[in-house]
Protein backbone atom coordinates (compact mmCIF):
# COMPACT_ATOMS: atom_id res chain seq x y z
CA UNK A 1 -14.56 6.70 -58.67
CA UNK A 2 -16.57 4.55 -61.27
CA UNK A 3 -20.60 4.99 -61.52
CA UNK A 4 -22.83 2.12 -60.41
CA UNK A 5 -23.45 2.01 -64.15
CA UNK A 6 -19.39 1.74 -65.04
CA UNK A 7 -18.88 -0.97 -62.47
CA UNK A 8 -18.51 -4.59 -63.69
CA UNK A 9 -21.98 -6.75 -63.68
CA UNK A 10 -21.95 -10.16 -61.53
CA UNK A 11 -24.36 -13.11 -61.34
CA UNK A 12 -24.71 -14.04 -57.59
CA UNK A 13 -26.10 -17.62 -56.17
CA UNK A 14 -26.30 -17.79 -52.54
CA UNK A 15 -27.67 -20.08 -49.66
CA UNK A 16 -30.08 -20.04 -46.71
CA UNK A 17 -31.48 -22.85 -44.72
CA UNK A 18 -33.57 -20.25 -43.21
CA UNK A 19 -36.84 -18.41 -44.99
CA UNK A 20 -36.72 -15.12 -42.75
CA UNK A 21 -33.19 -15.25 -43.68
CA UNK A 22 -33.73 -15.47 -47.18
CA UNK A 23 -35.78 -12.98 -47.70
CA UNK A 24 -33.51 -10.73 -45.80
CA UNK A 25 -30.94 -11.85 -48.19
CA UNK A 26 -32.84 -10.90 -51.10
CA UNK A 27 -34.02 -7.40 -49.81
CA UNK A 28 -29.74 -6.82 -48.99
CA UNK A 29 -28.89 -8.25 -52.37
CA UNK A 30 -31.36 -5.99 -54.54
CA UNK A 31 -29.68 -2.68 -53.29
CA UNK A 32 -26.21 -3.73 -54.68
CA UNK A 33 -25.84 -2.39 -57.82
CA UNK A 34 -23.01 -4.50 -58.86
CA UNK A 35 -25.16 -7.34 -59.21
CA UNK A 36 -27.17 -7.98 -62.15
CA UNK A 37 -29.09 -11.15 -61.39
CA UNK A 38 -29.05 -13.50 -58.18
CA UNK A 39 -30.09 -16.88 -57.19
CA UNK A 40 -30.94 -18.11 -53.82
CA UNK A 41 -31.21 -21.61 -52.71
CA UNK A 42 -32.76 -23.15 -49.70
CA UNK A 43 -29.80 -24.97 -48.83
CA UNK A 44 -26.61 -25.70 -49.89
CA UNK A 45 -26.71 -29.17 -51.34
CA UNK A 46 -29.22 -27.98 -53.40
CA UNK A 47 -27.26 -25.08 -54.64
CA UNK A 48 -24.51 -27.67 -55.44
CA UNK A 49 -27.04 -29.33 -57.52
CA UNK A 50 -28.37 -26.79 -59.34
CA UNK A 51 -26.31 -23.63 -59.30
CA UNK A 52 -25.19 -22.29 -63.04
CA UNK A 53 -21.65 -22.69 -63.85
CA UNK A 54 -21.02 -19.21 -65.24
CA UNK A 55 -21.90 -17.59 -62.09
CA UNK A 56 -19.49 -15.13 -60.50
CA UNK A 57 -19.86 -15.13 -57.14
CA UNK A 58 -21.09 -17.86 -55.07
CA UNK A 59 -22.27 -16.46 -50.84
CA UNK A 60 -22.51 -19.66 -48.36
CA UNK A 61 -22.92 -19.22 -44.72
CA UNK A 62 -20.26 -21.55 -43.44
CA UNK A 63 -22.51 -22.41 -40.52
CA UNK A 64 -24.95 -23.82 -42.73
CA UNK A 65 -22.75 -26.41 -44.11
CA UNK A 66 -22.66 -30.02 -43.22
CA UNK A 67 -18.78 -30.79 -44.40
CA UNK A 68 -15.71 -29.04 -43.75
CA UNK A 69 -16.03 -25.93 -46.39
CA UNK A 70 -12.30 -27.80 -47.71
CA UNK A 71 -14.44 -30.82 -49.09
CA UNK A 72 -17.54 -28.41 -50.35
CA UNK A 73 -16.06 -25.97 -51.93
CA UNK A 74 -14.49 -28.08 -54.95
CA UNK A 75 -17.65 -28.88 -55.88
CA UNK A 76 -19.03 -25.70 -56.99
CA UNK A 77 -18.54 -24.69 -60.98
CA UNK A 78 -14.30 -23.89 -61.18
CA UNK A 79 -15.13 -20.25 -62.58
CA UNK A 80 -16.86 -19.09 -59.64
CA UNK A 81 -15.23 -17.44 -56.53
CA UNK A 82 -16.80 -18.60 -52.94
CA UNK A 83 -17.52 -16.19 -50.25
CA UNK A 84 -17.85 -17.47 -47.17
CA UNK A 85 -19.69 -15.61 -44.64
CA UNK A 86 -18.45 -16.32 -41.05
CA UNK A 87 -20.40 -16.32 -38.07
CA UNK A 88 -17.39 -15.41 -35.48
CA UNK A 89 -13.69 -16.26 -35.62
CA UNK A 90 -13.27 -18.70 -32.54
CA UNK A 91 -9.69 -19.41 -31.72
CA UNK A 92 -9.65 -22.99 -32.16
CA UNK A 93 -11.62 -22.75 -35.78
CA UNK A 94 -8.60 -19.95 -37.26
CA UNK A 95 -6.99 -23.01 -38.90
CA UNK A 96 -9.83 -24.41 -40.31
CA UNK A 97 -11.67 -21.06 -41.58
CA UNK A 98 -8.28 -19.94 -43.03
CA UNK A 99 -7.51 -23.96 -44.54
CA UNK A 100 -10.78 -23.14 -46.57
CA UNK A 101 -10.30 -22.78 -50.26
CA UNK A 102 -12.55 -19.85 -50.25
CA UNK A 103 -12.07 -16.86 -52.35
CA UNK A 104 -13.10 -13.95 -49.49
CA UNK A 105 -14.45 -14.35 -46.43
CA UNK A 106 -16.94 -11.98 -44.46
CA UNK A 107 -18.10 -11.68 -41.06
CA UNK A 108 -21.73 -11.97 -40.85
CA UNK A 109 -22.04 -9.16 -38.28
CA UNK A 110 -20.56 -6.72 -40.76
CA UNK A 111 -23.20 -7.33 -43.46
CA UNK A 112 -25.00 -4.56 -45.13
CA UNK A 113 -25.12 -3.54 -48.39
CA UNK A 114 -22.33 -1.46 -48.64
CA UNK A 115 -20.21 -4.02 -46.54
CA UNK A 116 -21.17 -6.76 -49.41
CA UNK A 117 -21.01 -4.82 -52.44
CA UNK A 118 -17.09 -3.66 -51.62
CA UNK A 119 -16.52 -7.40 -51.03
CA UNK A 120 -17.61 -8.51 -53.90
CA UNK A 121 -15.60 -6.03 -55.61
CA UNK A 122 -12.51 -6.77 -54.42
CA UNK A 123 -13.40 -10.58 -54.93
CA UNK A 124 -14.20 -9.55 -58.86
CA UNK A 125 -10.93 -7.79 -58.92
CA UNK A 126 -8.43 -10.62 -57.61
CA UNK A 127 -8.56 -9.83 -54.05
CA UNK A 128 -9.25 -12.47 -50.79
CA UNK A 129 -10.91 -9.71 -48.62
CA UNK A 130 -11.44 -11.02 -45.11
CA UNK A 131 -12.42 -9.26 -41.38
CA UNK A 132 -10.30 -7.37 -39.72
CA UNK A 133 -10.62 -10.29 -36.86
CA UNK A 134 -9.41 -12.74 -38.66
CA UNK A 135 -6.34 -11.36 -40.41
CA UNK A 136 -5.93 -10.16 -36.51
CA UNK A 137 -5.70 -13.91 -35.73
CA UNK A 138 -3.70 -15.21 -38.45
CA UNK A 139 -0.83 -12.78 -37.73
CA UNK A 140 -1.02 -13.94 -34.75
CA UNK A 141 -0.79 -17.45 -35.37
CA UNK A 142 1.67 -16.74 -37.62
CA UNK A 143 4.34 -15.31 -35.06
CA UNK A 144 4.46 -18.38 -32.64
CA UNK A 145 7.13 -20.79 -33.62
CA UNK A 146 6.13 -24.01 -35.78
CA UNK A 147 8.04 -26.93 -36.02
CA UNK A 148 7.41 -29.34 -39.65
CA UNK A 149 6.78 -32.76 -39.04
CA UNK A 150 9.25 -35.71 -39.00
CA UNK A 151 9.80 -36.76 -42.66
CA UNK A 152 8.61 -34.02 -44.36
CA UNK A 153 10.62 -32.72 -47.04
CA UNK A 154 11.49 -28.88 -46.10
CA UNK A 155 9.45 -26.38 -48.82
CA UNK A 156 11.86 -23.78 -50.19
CA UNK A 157 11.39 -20.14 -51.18
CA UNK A 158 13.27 -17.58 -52.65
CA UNK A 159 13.93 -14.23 -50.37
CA UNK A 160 11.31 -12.72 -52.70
CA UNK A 161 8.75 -15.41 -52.22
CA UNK A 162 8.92 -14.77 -48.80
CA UNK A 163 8.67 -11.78 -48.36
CA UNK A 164 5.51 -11.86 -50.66
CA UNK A 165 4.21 -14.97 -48.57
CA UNK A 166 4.65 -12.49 -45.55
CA UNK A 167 2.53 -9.94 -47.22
CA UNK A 168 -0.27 -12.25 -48.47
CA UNK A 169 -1.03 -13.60 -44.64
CA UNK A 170 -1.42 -9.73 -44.18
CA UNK A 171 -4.49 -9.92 -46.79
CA UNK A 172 -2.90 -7.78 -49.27
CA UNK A 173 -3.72 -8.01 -52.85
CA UNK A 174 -1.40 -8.03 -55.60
CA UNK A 175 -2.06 -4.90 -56.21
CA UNK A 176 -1.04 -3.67 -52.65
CA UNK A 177 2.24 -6.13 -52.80
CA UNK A 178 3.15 -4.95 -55.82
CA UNK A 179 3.40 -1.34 -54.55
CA UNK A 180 4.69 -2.48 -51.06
CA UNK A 181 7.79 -4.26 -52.55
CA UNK A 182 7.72 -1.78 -55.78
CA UNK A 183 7.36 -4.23 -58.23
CA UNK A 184 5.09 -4.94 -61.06
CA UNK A 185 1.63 -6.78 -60.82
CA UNK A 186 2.90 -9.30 -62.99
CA UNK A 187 5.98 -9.98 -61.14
CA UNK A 188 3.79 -10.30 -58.37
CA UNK A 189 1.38 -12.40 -59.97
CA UNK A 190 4.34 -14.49 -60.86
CA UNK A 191 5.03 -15.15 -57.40
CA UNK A 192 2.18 -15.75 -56.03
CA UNK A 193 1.63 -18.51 -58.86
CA UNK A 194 5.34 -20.51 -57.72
CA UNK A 195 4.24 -19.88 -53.91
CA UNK A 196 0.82 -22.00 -54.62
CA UNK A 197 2.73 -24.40 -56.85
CA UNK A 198 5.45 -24.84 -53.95
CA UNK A 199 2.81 -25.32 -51.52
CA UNK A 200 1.09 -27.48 -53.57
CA UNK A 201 -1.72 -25.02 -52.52
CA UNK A 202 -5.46 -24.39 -55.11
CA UNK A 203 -5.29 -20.72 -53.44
CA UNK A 204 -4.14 -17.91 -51.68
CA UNK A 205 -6.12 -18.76 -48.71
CA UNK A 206 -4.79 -22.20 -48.81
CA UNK A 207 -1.64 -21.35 -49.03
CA UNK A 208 -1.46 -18.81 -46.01
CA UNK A 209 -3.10 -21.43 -43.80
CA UNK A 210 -0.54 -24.22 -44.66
CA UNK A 211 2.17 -21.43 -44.49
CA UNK A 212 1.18 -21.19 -41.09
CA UNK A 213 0.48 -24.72 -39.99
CA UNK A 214 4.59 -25.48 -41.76
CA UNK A 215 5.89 -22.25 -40.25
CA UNK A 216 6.71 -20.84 -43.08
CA UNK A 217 5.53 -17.76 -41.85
CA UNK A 218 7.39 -17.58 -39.01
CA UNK A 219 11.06 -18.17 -40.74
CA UNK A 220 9.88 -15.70 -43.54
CA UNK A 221 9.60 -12.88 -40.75
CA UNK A 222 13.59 -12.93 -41.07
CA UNK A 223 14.92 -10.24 -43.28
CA UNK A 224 15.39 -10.99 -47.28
CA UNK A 225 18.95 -9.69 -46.64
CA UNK A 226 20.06 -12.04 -43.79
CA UNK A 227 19.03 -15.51 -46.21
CA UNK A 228 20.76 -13.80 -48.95
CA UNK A 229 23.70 -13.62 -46.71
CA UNK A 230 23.62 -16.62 -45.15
């Protein structure tokens, strides 16, 4: 295992509406030693407005936020990856915490320093980390039958795409998927890349959630062998 000092520095900006809140926020984010400098706005517009382009990570507390996190997201600075940090996973908001084209997402009862500093991690190294409760919830949603829309155009993937689409709803990183399926991380990455550009999807996270809304998710649970047959 890398020393604090071997681990990769990240800038951090982050959001509260809330004072008591922000100075919790900056006592939690001084003990991560991944983090070389941090910026914390007192809301989010004005972290919109002001926020530095080159910085890594960028925390928002999606219950803080005044539009659906699919219209705020976009725009924050391209480079960055969002972390959204989720106060619950209600049933009826799965779909639209999942539709978000965040980059991990964190449950807000789970925060510590430890907790955060993993997360970030992962998030550095190409991973969409998310709670336990709501990959629970998305595999769920994933195994009741969808039916697409009439007049929409049927989106086709390969046995392989699938079964890498299967994997990604799972929260695996390409890393993970590329030893599940013992293939390379570029092969992987490769993947991944014509799943988004079939979906017509900005991310992972995007992807999954239209996966599921299409049903894609449900006909990829069939085994690669039986489409190759068929």
């Amino acid at each position: 295992m890398r020393t604090a000092s071997e681990l990769q520095k990240i800038s951090v900006a982050l959001s509260s509406e809330n004072e008591f809140r922000r100075l919790g926020f900056e006592q939690l984010l001084k003990r991560i030693a991944v983090i070389d400098s941090f910026t914390i706005y007192h809301s989010a517009t004005e972290l919109v407005a002001n926020v530095l382009v080159n910085t890594d990570i960028i925390i928002i507390p999606i219950k803080e936020l005044d539009e659906a996190p699919s219209l705020f997201i976009p725009r924050l600075p391209r480079r960055s990856r969002t972390l959204l940090l989720l106060n619950g996973v209600p049933d009826e908001c799965v779909s639209y915490i999942a539709a978000a084209p965040a980059h991990g997402f964190l449950s807000e009862h789970e925060l510590c320093a430890n907790t955060l500093s993993l997360t970030l991690q992962r998030m550095i190294a190409g991973d969409v980390p998310m709670p336990h409760e709501l990959t629970k919830k998305l595999l769920k949603l994933a195994s009741e039958p969808h039916n697409n829309g009439p007049g929409q155009a049927p989106i086709h993937l390969t046995p392989r795409e699938q079964e890498v689409l299967v994997l990604l709803v799972e929260g695996l990183s390409n890393k993970q998927i590329a030893s599940r399926l013992t293939l390379s991380q570029h092969s992987i990455k490769r993947l991944v890349t014509n799943i988004l550009a079939k979906l017509n999807s900005p991310n992972r996270t995007s992807a999954v959630a239209k996966a599921l809304n299409e049903g894609l998710v449900y006909h990829a649970t069939t085994p690669a062998s039986q489409h190759i047959a068929s």
